[in-house]
């Protein structure tokens, strides 16, 4: 077990991994963004998806077009501002749920994308409302992708997921049989549910596509540094307030590599769901 106890981070460690950049690059390429477009980047984080969008707006004459980042976390927007060309980018602090009251004019954006974040909206009615707001503000295409959905596990990843949390409990000297607190799943909706939600919101030509990527343990180690993920996967243990969020996070970080070793694998497959639709 590692010696140092990490604190849960307030940046996005997953976004910086080569596999994450590869996934964003691949899906952004599918969107077909044209150079002089206006693009809305929902749940923009530290700007990893915006950087990729900008690749499609750059021409020999410079950048034509504009990206609007929408992100609730001020600290993440600060990172995004420090790495993006602010003459062609603007940052708005807010949740996707705020889009309705932000009152963007109809067809304000040619494209809207939501990279690795649509799963954060849990309530079905709220999903419908958010999708309707995005549809209203978008002219040509909306695309979203996420791995936190019910079709995510492929092959031995289901086995990994079970062993991962179990191993983290054991790393903390806890008895999973008696002290384990039920995990909340972020993976409640699947491709069919998302398609139905898009259609309810009035989108048409809805396309859903599952793409499998091979993830090394570093991907799960990065995911285990997200506070909200840890709160769901390994909720607080009653009577053990000394086992803080940071300690649970570190236990999951350590357990990821241990379980890969135990399964004798270097990578494990996991699906991402890519969805696109016309407003
Ligand atoms: C995993 S990051 C993805 C960042 C970036 N789009 C990317 O692809 O790397 C998810 C982001 O969604 C943001 N987020 C969480 N709930 C949200 C919501 N309801 N509306 C918009 N963004 C949200 C988080 O703050 C976080 O920055």
Coordinates of C-alpha atoms and ligand atoms in Angstrom, one line a residue:
X1 CA 0.0 0.0 0.0
X2 CA 1.3 3.5 -0.8
X3 CA 2.8 5.5 2.0
X4 CA 1.2 8.8 1.2
X5 CA -2.4 9.6 1.7
X6 CA -3.6 11.7 -1.2
X7 CA -6.2 14.4 -0.8
X8 CA -9.1 14.2 -3.2
X9 CA -8.2 16.6 -6.1
X10 CA -10.1 19.6 -7.4
X11 CA -8.8 19.3 -10.9
X12 CA -9.5 16.5 -13.4
X13 CA -6.7 13.9 -13.3
X14 CA -8.6 11.6 -15.8
X15 CA -8.6 14.3 -18.5
X16 CA -4.8 14.4 -18.5
X17 CA -4.3 10.7 -19.2
X18 CA -3.2 9.8 -22.8
X19 CA -6.2 7.4 -23.0
X20 CA -8.6 10.2 -22.0
X21 CA -7.1 12.5 -24.7
X22 CA -7.4 9.7 -27.2
X23 CA -11.1 9.1 -26.3
X24 CA -12.0 12.8 -26.5
X25 CA -10.0 13.2 -29.8
X26 CA -11.8 10.2 -31.4
X27 CA -15.3 11.3 -30.4
X28 CA -14.8 15.0 -31.3
X29 CA -13.7 13.9 -34.7
X30 CA -17.0 12.1 -35.2
X31 CA -19.0 15.3 -34.6
X32 CA -17.8 16.9 -37.8
X33 CA -17.4 20.5 -36.5
X34 CA -16.8 23.0 -39.3
X35 CA -14.2 25.8 -39.0
X36 CA -16.4 28.9 -38.5
X37 CA -18.8 27.3 -36.0
X38 CA -20.0 28.4 -32.6
X39 CA -19.7 25.5 -30.1
X40 CA -21.1 25.0 -26.7
X41 CA -19.0 22.7 -24.4
X42 CA -21.2 21.5 -21.6
X43 CA -19.4 20.3 -18.4
X44 CA -16.2 21.6 -19.8
X45 CA -14.0 20.9 -16.8
X46 CA -10.4 22.1 -17.2
X47 CA -10.8 22.5 -21.0
X48 CA -9.6 19.1 -22.3
X49 CA -12.7 18.8 -24.6
X50 CA -12.5 22.5 -25.6
X51 CA -8.9 22.1 -26.7
X52 CA -10.0 19.3 -29.0
X53 CA -12.9 21.3 -30.4
X54 CA -10.5 24.2 -31.2
X55 CA -8.5 21.9 -33.4
X56 CA -11.5 21.9 -35.8
X57 CA -12.0 25.7 -35.6
X58 CA -8.4 26.4 -36.6
X59 CA -7.7 27.3 -40.2
X60 CA -4.6 28.7 -42.0
X61 CA -6.0 32.1 -41.2
X62 CA -6.2 31.5 -37.5
X63 CA -9.2 30.4 -35.5
X64 CA -12.6 30.9 -37.0
X65 CA -15.4 30.3 -34.7
X66 CA -16.0 30.3 -31.0
X67 CA -16.3 28.0 -28.0
X68 CA -18.5 28.6 -25.0
X69 CA -17.5 26.6 -21.9
X70 CA -20.2 25.8 -19.4
X71 CA -18.8 24.4 -16.1
X72 CA -20.1 24.7 -12.5
X73 CA -16.7 24.5 -10.8
X74 CA -14.9 27.9 -10.7
X75 CA -11.5 26.3 -10.0
X76 CA -11.7 24.1 -13.1
X77 CA -12.7 27.2 -15.2
X78 CA -9.6 29.0 -13.9
X79 CA -7.4 26.1 -15.2
X80 CA -9.4 26.2 -18.5
X81 CA -8.8 30.0 -18.8
X82 CA -5.1 29.6 -18.3
X83 CA -4.7 27.1 -21.2
X84 CA -7.2 28.3 -23.8
X85 CA -7.0 31.2 -26.2
X86 CA -9.5 33.6 -24.6
X87 CA -10.0 35.6 -27.7
X88 CA -12.1 32.7 -29.2
X89 CA -13.3 31.2 -25.9
X90 CA -15.7 32.4 -23.2
X91 CA -16.3 30.7 -19.9
X92 CA -19.7 30.6 -18.1
X93 CA -20.0 29.2 -14.7
X94 CA -23.0 27.1 -14.2
X95 CA -24.7 23.7 -14.4
X96 CA -26.4 22.3 -17.5
X97 CA -29.6 22.6 -15.4
X98 CA -29.0 26.4 -15.5
X99 CA -29.2 26.5 -19.3
X100 CA -33.0 27.1 -19.3
X101 CA -32.6 30.3 -17.3
X102 CA -29.5 31.5 -19.1
X103 CA -31.8 32.1 -22.0
X104 CA -29.4 31.6 -24.9
X105 CA -31.2 32.6 -28.1
X106 CA -32.6 29.8 -30.2
X107 CA -29.8 28.3 -32.4
X108 CA -27.1 30.2 -30.6
X109 CA -24.6 27.4 -31.2
X110 CA -23.9 25.3 -34.3
X111 CA -22.8 22.4 -32.2
X112 CA -23.2 21.4 -28.6
X113 CA -21.0 18.7 -27.0
X114 CA -21.0 17.1 -23.6
X115 CA -17.9 15.1 -23.1
X116 CA -17.7 12.7 -20.2
X117 CA -20.3 14.4 -18.0
X118 CA -23.9 13.8 -19.1
X119 CA -24.2 11.0 -16.4
X120 CA -24.0 13.7 -13.7
X121 CA -27.6 14.6 -14.3
X122 CA -29.5 11.9 -12.5
X123 CA -33.2 12.7 -12.3
X124 CA -35.1 11.7 -15.4
X125 CA -37.2 14.9 -15.5
X126 CA -34.1 17.0 -15.2
X127 CA -32.4 15.1 -18.0
X128 CA -35.4 15.9 -20.2
X129 CA -35.4 19.5 -19.3
X130 CA -31.6 19.9 -19.9
X131 CA -31.8 18.1 -23.2
X132 CA -34.7 20.4 -24.3
X133 CA -32.6 23.5 -23.4
X134 CA -29.6 22.2 -25.3
X135 CA -31.8 21.4 -28.3
X136 CA -33.3 24.9 -28.3
X137 CA -29.8 26.5 -28.3
X138 CA -28.3 24.3 -30.9
X139 CA -28.7 24.5 -34.7
X140 CA -26.8 21.5 -36.3
X141 CA -25.8 18.7 -33.9
X142 CA -25.6 17.7 -30.2
X143 CA -23.1 15.0 -29.3
X144 CA -22.4 13.5 -25.9
X145 CA -20.3 10.6 -24.6
X146 CA -19.8 8.9 -21.3
X147 CA -18.7 5.6 -19.8
X148 CA -20.9 5.9 -16.7
X149 CA -23.8 4.0 -18.1
X150 CA -25.2 0.5 -17.8
X151 CA -23.6 -0.9 -20.9
X152 CA -20.0 0.1 -19.7
X153 CA -18.7 -3.2 -18.5
X154 CA -17.1 -5.6 -21.0
X155 CA -15.4 -8.9 -20.4
X156 CA -13.6 -9.1 -17.0
X157 CA -14.3 -5.5 -16.1
X158 CA -17.4 -6.5 -14.1
X159 CA -15.2 -8.9 -12.1
X160 CA -12.6 -6.0 -11.7
X161 CA -15.3 -3.7 -10.4
X162 CA -16.5 -6.1 -7.7
X163 CA -13.0 -6.9 -6.5
X164 CA -11.9 -3.3 -6.6
X165 CA -14.1 -2.0 -3.8
X166 CA -13.7 -5.2 -1.9
X167 CA -9.9 -4.9 -2.0
X168 CA -10.2 -1.2 -0.9
X169 CA -12.2 -2.2 2.2
X170 CA -9.6 -4.9 3.0
X171 CA -6.7 -2.3 2.5
X172 CA -8.4 -0.3 5.3
X173 CA -8.6 -3.2 7.6
X174 CA -12.4 -3.3 7.3
X175 CA -14.5 -6.4 6.9
X176 CA -16.4 -6.1 3.7
X177 CA -19.0 -8.6 4.9
X178 CA -20.1 -6.5 7.9
X179 CA -18.8 -3.0 7.3
X180 CA -19.4 -2.5 3.6
X181 CA -21.8 0.3 2.8
X182 CA -23.8 -0.1 -0.4
X183 CA -22.3 1.7 -3.4
X184 CA -24.5 4.1 -5.4
X185 CA -24.3 3.4 -9.1
X186 CA -23.7 6.1 -11.6
X187 CA -24.4 3.6 -14.3
X188 CA -28.2 3.5 -14.2
X189 CA -29.0 4.4 -17.8
X190 CA -28.0 2.5 -20.9
X191 CA -28.0 3.4 -24.7
X192 CA -31.7 2.6 -25.1
X193 CA -32.6 4.9 -22.2
X194 CA -30.5 7.8 -23.5
X195 CA -32.0 7.4 -27.0
X196 CA -35.5 7.6 -25.5
X197 CA -34.5 10.7 -23.5
X198 CA -33.1 12.4 -26.6
X199 CA -36.3 11.6 -28.5
X200 CA -38.5 12.8 -25.7
X201 CA -36.6 16.1 -25.8
X202 CA -37.5 16.4 -29.5
X203 CA -34.1 15.5 -31.1
X204 CA -34.2 13.5 -34.3
X205 CA -31.8 11.3 -36.2
X206 CA -30.5 10.0 -32.9
X207 CA -27.4 7.8 -33.2
X208 CA -26.0 5.7 -30.3
X209 CA -22.8 3.8 -30.6
X210 CA -20.7 1.8 -28.1
X211 CA -17.0 2.0 -28.5
X212 CA -14.6 -0.2 -26.4
X213 CA -11.3 1.1 -25.0
X214 CA -8.6 -0.7 -23.2
X215 CA -7.9 0.9 -19.8
X216 CA -4.9 0.4 -17.6
X217 CA -5.1 0.7 -13.8
X218 CA -4.0 4.4 -14.1
X219 CA -7.5 5.1 -15.5
X220 CA -9.2 3.8 -12.4
X221 CA -6.6 5.4 -10.2
X222 CA -7.5 8.8 -11.8
X223 CA -11.3 8.1 -11.4
X224 CA -10.6 7.2 -7.7
X225 CA -9.3 10.8 -7.1
X226 CA -12.8 12.3 -7.9
X227 CA -14.5 13.0 -4.6
X228 CA -18.0 12.5 -6.0
X229 CA -17.0 9.1 -7.5
X230 CA -15.5 8.0 -4.1
X231 CA -18.6 9.1 -2.3
X232 CA -20.7 6.9 -4.5
X233 CA -18.4 3.9 -4.8
X234 CA -17.3 3.8 -1.2
X235 CA -19.7 5.9 1.0
X236 CA -18.7 7.0 4.5
X237 CA -18.4 4.1 7.0
X238 CA -20.8 4.5 9.9
X239 CA -18.8 4.7 13.3
X240 CA -15.6 5.3 11.4
X241 CA -15.4 9.0 10.8
X242 CA -11.6 8.7 11.0
X243 CA -11.8 7.0 7.5
X244 CA -12.1 10.2 5.6
X245 CA -12.9 10.8 1.9
X246 CA -9.2 11.2 1.2
X247 CA -8.3 7.9 2.9
X248 CA -11.1 6.0 1.0
X249 CA -9.9 7.6 -2.2
X250 CA -6.3 6.4 -1.6
X251 CA -7.6 2.9 -0.7
X252 CA -9.3 2.7 -4.1
X253 CA -6.2 4.1 -5.8
X254 CA -4.0 1.4 -4.3
X255 CA -6.6 -1.4 -4.9
X256 CA -6.8 -0.7 -8.6
X257 CA -3.3 -1.9 -9.3
X258 CA -3.6 -4.8 -6.9
X259 CA -6.7 -6.1 -8.6
X260 CA -5.1 -5.8 -12.1
X261 CA -2.2 -7.8 -10.8
X262 CA -4.5 -10.4 -9.2
X263 CA -6.4 -10.8 -12.5
X264 CA -3.0 -10.9 -14.3
X265 CA -4.0 -8.2 -16.8
X266 CA -2.3 -5.0 -18.0
X267 CA -5.6 -3.5 -19.5
X268 CA -9.3 -4.2 -19.2
X269 CA -12.0 -3.3 -21.8
X270 CA -14.6 -0.7 -21.0
X271 CA -17.3 0.8 -23.2
X272 CA -18.1 4.4 -23.9
X273 CA -21.4 5.4 -25.2
X274 CA -21.3 8.0 -28.0
X275 CA -24.6 9.7 -28.9
X276 CA -25.4 12.4 -31.4
X277 CA -28.6 13.9 -32.7
X278 CA -30.0 16.7 -34.8
X279 CA -32.0 19.4 -32.9
Ligands
LIG1 C1 -15.2 14.3 -16.1 S1 -15.3 16.0 -16.3 C2 -15.2 16.2 -18.0 C3 -14.5 17.4 -18.5 C4 -14.3 17.6 -20.0 N1 -15.6 17.8 -20.7 C5 -13.6 16.4 -20.6 O1 -14.1 15.8 -21.4 O2 -12.5 16.2 -20.2 C6 -17.0 16.3 -15.9 C7 -17.3 17.8 -15.6 O3 -18.7 18.0 -15.5 C8 -18.9 18.9 -14.5 N2 -20.3 18.8 -14.1 C9 -20.8 18.1 -13.0 N3 -22.2 18.2 -13.0 C10 -22.5 19.0 -14.0 C11 -23.8 19.5 -14.4 N4 -24.9 19.2 -13.8 N5 -23.8 20.3 -15.5 C12 -22.6 20.6 -16.1 N6 -21.4 20.2 -15.8 C13 -21.4 19.4 -14.7 C14 -17.9 18.6 -13.5 O4 -17.7 19.8 -12.7 C15 -16.7 18.3 -14.3 O5 -15.9 19.3 -14.6

